[in-house]
mmCIF file of C-alpha atoms in Angstrom:
data_model
loop_
_atom_site.group_PDB
_atom_site.id
_atom_site.type_symbol
_atom_site.label_atom_id
_atom_site.label_comp_id
_atom_site.label_asym_id
_atom_site.label_seq_id
_atom_site.Cartn_x
_atom_site.Cartn_y
_atom_site.Cartn_z
ATOM 1 C CA UNK A 1 -39.970 -28.070 -14.232
ATOM 2 C CA UNK A 2 -42.565 -27.130 -11.580
ATOM 3 C CA UNK A 3 -43.122 -23.333 -11.557
ATOM 4 C CA UNK A 4 -41.297 -22.677 -8.201
ATOM 5 C CA UNK A 5 -38.485 -25.222 -9.147
ATOM 6 C CA UNK A 6 -35.561 -22.431 -11.047
ATOM 7 C CA UNK A 7 -34.158 -23.442 -14.104
ATOM 8 C CA UNK A 8 -30.416 -23.828 -14.246
ATOM 9 C CA UNK A 9 -30.069 -20.229 -15.798
ATOM 10 C CA UNK A 10 -32.260 -18.750 -12.717
ATOM 11 C CA UNK A 11 -29.697 -20.658 -10.338
ATOM 12 C CA UNK A 12 -26.984 -19.066 -12.356
ATOM 13 C CA UNK A 13 -28.373 -15.954 -11.817
ATOM 14 C CA UNK A 14 -28.724 -15.976 -8.406
ATOM 15 C CA UNK A 15 -25.339 -16.782 -7.831
ATOM 16 C CA UNK A 16 -25.155 -13.023 -9.348
ATOM 17 C CA UNK A 17 -26.854 -11.754 -6.325
ATOM 18 C CA UNK A 18 -25.067 -8.958 -3.674
ATOM 19 C CA UNK A 19 -26.594 -11.026 -1.201
ATOM 20 C CA UNK A 20 -24.907 -14.318 -2.066
ATOM 21 C CA UNK A 21 -21.577 -12.965 -1.858
ATOM 22 C CA UNK A 22 -19.530 -13.684 0.876
ATOM 23 C CA UNK A 23 -17.056 -11.520 -0.287
ATOM 24 C CA UNK A 24 -19.716 -9.071 0.134
ATOM 25 C CA UNK A 25 -20.570 -10.177 3.831
ATOM 26 C CA UNK A 26 -16.424 -9.979 4.671
ATOM 27 C CA UNK A 27 -16.851 -6.559 3.611
ATOM 28 C CA UNK A 28 -19.679 -5.321 4.919
ATOM 29 C CA UNK A 29 -18.401 -7.282 8.707
ATOM 30 C CA UNK A 30 -14.954 -5.135 8.132
ATOM 31 C CA UNK A 31 -16.548 -1.968 8.137
ATOM 32 C CA UNK A 32 -18.695 -2.714 10.541
ATOM 33 C CA UNK A 33 -15.531 -3.948 12.859
ATOM 34 C CA UNK A 34 -13.464 -0.140 11.247
ATOM 35 C CA UNK A 35 -16.901 1.632 12.898
ATOM 36 C CA UNK A 36 -16.327 -0.374 16.460
ATOM 37 C CA UNK A 37 -12.565 0.043 16.226
ATOM 38 C CA UNK A 38 -13.038 3.811 15.250
ATOM 39 C CA UNK A 39 -15.089 4.649 18.227
ATOM 40 C CA UNK A 40 -12.649 2.524 20.639
ATOM 41 C CA UNK A 41 -9.168 3.621 18.968
ATOM 42 C CA UNK A 42 -10.265 7.009 19.620
ATOM 43 C CA UNK A 43 -8.853 7.053 23.374
ATOM 44 C CA UNK A 44 -5.787 5.616 21.697
ATOM 45 C CA UNK A 45 -5.024 8.509 19.321
ATOM 46 C CA UNK A 46 -4.930 5.665 16.831
ATOM 47 C CA UNK A 47 -6.644 5.055 14.022
ATOM 48 C CA UNK A 48 -6.991 1.175 12.977
ATOM 49 C CA UNK A 49 -4.386 0.646 10.536
ATOM 50 C CA UNK A 50 -1.881 2.469 12.829
ATOM 51 C CA UNK A 51 -3.256 0.050 15.376
ATOM 52 C CA UNK A 52 -2.104 -2.988 12.913
ATOM 53 C CA UNK A 53 1.615 -1.629 13.056
ATOM 54 C CA UNK A 54 1.411 -0.816 16.713
ATOM 55 C CA UNK A 55 0.272 -4.568 17.475
ATOM 56 C CA UNK A 56 2.751 -6.289 15.408
ATOM 57 C CA UNK A 57 5.721 -3.797 16.876
ATOM 58 C CA UNK A 58 4.532 -4.382 20.125
ATOM 59 C CA UNK A 59 4.420 -7.938 18.864
ATOM 60 C CA UNK A 60 8.055 -8.393 17.253
ATOM 61 C CA UNK A 61 9.764 -5.504 18.467
ATOM 62 C CA UNK A 62 12.053 -3.519 15.564
ATOM 63 C CA UNK A 63 11.307 -4.615 11.714
ATOM 64 C CA UNK A 64 12.106 -3.676 8.472
ATOM 65 C CA UNK A 65 9.229 -2.001 6.715
ATOM 66 C CA UNK A 66 9.274 -4.961 4.507
ATOM 67 C CA UNK A 67 9.220 -7.234 7.309
ATOM 68 C CA UNK A 68 6.228 -5.347 8.754
ATOM 69 C CA UNK A 69 4.552 -5.098 5.478
ATOM 70 C CA UNK A 70 4.654 -8.767 5.366
ATOM 71 C CA UNK A 71 3.033 -9.331 8.524
ATOM 72 C CA UNK A 72 0.265 -6.572 7.758
ATOM 73 C CA UNK A 73 -0.076 -7.646 4.339
ATOM 74 C CA UNK A 74 0.515 -4.232 2.908
ATOM 75 C CA UNK A 75 3.037 -2.628 0.235
ATOM 76 C CA UNK A 76 5.239 0.095 1.127
ATOM 77 C CA UNK A 77 3.101 2.774 -0.501
ATOM 78 C CA UNK A 78 0.760 2.102 2.017
ATOM 79 C CA UNK A 79 2.665 1.451 4.687
ATOM 80 C CA UNK A 80 4.779 4.737 4.745
ATOM 81 C CA UNK A 81 1.828 7.518 5.538
ATOM 82 C CA UNK A 82 0.932 5.238 8.320
ATOM 83 C CA UNK A 83 4.421 5.765 9.801
ATOM 84 C CA UNK A 84 4.922 9.146 9.279
ATOM 85 C CA UNK A 85 1.798 9.413 11.111
ATOM 86 C CA UNK A 86 3.067 7.336 14.115
ATOM 87 C CA UNK A 87 6.125 8.855 13.770
ATOM 88 C CA UNK A 88 4.914 12.333 13.970
ATOM 89 C CA UNK A 89 2.485 11.130 16.672
ATOM 90 C CA UNK A 90 5.721 10.003 18.807
ATOM 91 C CA UNK A 91 4.886 6.322 18.927
ATOM 92 C CA UNK A 92 7.842 4.864 16.422
ATOM 93 C CA UNK A 93 11.295 5.952 14.627
ATOM 94 C CA UNK A 94 12.506 5.161 11.063
ATOM 95 C CA UNK A 95 15.974 5.107 11.102
ATOM 96 C CA UNK A 96 18.323 2.926 8.083
ATOM 97 C CA UNK A 97 19.465 -0.205 9.370
ATOM 98 C CA UNK A 98 23.224 -0.096 9.919
ATOM 99 C CA UNK A 99 23.482 -3.106 8.823
ATOM 100 C CA UNK A 100 21.671 -2.758 5.245
ATOM 101 C CA UNK A 101 21.516 1.091 3.996
ATOM 102 C CA UNK A 102 18.674 -0.379 1.685
ATOM 103 C CA UNK A 103 16.218 -1.028 4.182
ATOM 104 C CA UNK A 104 14.965 1.117 7.061
ATOM 105 C CA UNK A 105 13.868 -0.152 10.546
ATOM 106 C CA UNK A 106 10.930 0.482 12.378
ATOM 107 C CA UNK A 107 11.042 0.844 16.132
ATOM 108 C CA UNK A 108 8.681 1.982 19.263
ATOM 109 C CA UNK A 109 9.650 4.684 21.361
ATOM 110 C CA UNK A 110 9.467 5.013 24.884
ATOM 111 C CA UNK A 111 5.466 6.254 24.641
ATOM 112 C CA UNK A 112 4.668 3.849 22.004
ATOM 113 C CA UNK A 113 6.171 1.101 23.954
ATOM 114 C CA UNK A 114 3.370 2.205 27.002
ATOM 115 C CA UNK A 115 0.331 2.612 24.985
ATOM 116 C CA UNK A 116 0.377 -1.025 25.056
ATOM 117 C CA UNK A 117 -1.201 -0.836 28.365
ATOM 118 C CA UNK A 118 -4.018 0.827 27.508
ATOM 119 C CA UNK A 119 -4.111 -0.908 24.412
ATOM 120 C CA UNK A 120 -5.090 -4.147 26.150
ATOM 121 C CA UNK A 121 -8.355 -3.406 27.047
ATOM 122 C CA UNK A 122 -9.124 -3.052 23.351
ATOM 123 C CA UNK A 123 -9.248 -6.482 22.376
ATOM 124 C CA UNK A 124 -12.056 -7.467 25.291
ATOM 125 C CA UNK A 125 -14.092 -4.271 23.995
ATOM 126 C CA UNK A 126 -14.406 -5.507 20.790
ATOM 127 C CA UNK A 127 -15.880 -8.994 22.033
ATOM 128 C CA UNK A 128 -18.549 -7.356 24.105
ATOM 129 C CA UNK A 129 -19.154 -5.613 21.228
ATOM 130 C CA UNK A 130 -20.537 -8.933 19.319
ATOM 131 C CA UNK A 131 -22.737 -11.356 19.807
ATOM 132 C CA UNK A 132 -20.203 -14.296 20.348
ATOM 133 C CA UNK A 133 -18.271 -14.937 23.095
ATOM 134 C CA UNK A 134 -14.465 -15.473 22.831
ATOM 135 C CA UNK A 135 -14.189 -19.113 21.664
ATOM 136 C CA UNK A 136 -16.711 -18.945 18.439
ATOM 137 C CA UNK A 137 -14.777 -15.558 17.399
ATOM 138 C CA UNK A 138 -11.171 -17.687 17.909
ATOM 139 C CA UNK A 139 -12.925 -20.305 15.769
ATOM 140 C CA UNK A 140 -14.230 -17.965 13.272
ATOM 141 C CA UNK A 141 -11.018 -16.396 12.885
ATOM 142 C CA UNK A 142 -9.042 -20.032 12.671
ATOM 143 C CA UNK A 143 -11.633 -20.593 9.898
ATOM 144 C CA UNK A 144 -11.141 -16.753 8.213
ATOM 145 C CA UNK A 145 -7.369 -17.950 8.065
ATOM 146 C CA UNK A 146 -7.910 -21.383 6.556
ATOM 147 C CA UNK A 147 -10.546 -18.946 3.894
ATOM 148 C CA UNK A 148 -7.526 -16.453 3.134
ATOM 149 C CA UNK A 149 -4.800 -19.465 2.583
ATOM 150 C CA UNK A 150 -6.764 -20.591 0.377
ATOM 151 C CA UNK A 151 -7.718 -17.865 -1.345
ATOM 152 C CA UNK A 152 -3.855 -16.921 -1.432
ATOM 153 C CA UNK A 153 -3.084 -19.991 -3.207
ATOM 154 C CA UNK A 154 -5.833 -20.160 -5.901
ATOM 155 C CA UNK A 155 -4.169 -16.555 -6.904
ATOM 156 C CA UNK A 156 -1.004 -17.843 -7.017
ATOM 157 C CA UNK A 157 -2.327 -20.909 -9.164
ATOM 158 C CA UNK A 158 -4.252 -18.353 -11.943
ATOM 159 C CA UNK A 159 -0.809 -15.783 -11.929
ATOM 160 C CA UNK A 160 0.771 -19.000 -13.101
ATOM 161 C CA UNK A 161 -1.858 -20.167 -15.260
ATOM 162 C CA UNK A 162 -1.641 -16.490 -16.505
ATOM 163 C CA UNK A 163 2.225 -17.046 -17.240
ATOM 164 C CA UNK A 164 2.209 -20.746 -18.195
ATOM 165 C CA UNK A 165 -0.995 -21.179 -20.100
#
């Protein structure tokens, strides 16, 4: 091998570099998005996770906490404090389901519904904060959705292999 050609071991080692990790690039992009959202959402009085909850409720209407958690990929231990803060702010109301007392339903208050009109400017501000046009962002979102699906499937397969070696 020439002095400039990496050995197979050196090539393997390069995969352990932080700058080669897609997971870190996604993590860094997520943190950068959170920073932009923090500034933009300040006017709405929401944190980014609270904004995600509100978007689901604006889109879906009243939902059981479990279903809301499924939409957001959050467990109830993470979601409950978010909902409590949104309820304290007067944006949502939680109550036991009349059909199933084990289930808690979340619905928007009038104030929470009205906040949607203010939130309409958030996506435009996010797009303008990037160097991407809307079509590029849409394509990136679709690819990330495909990546998420593939990783979810890989996690299920790995879990099955662990339980059935």
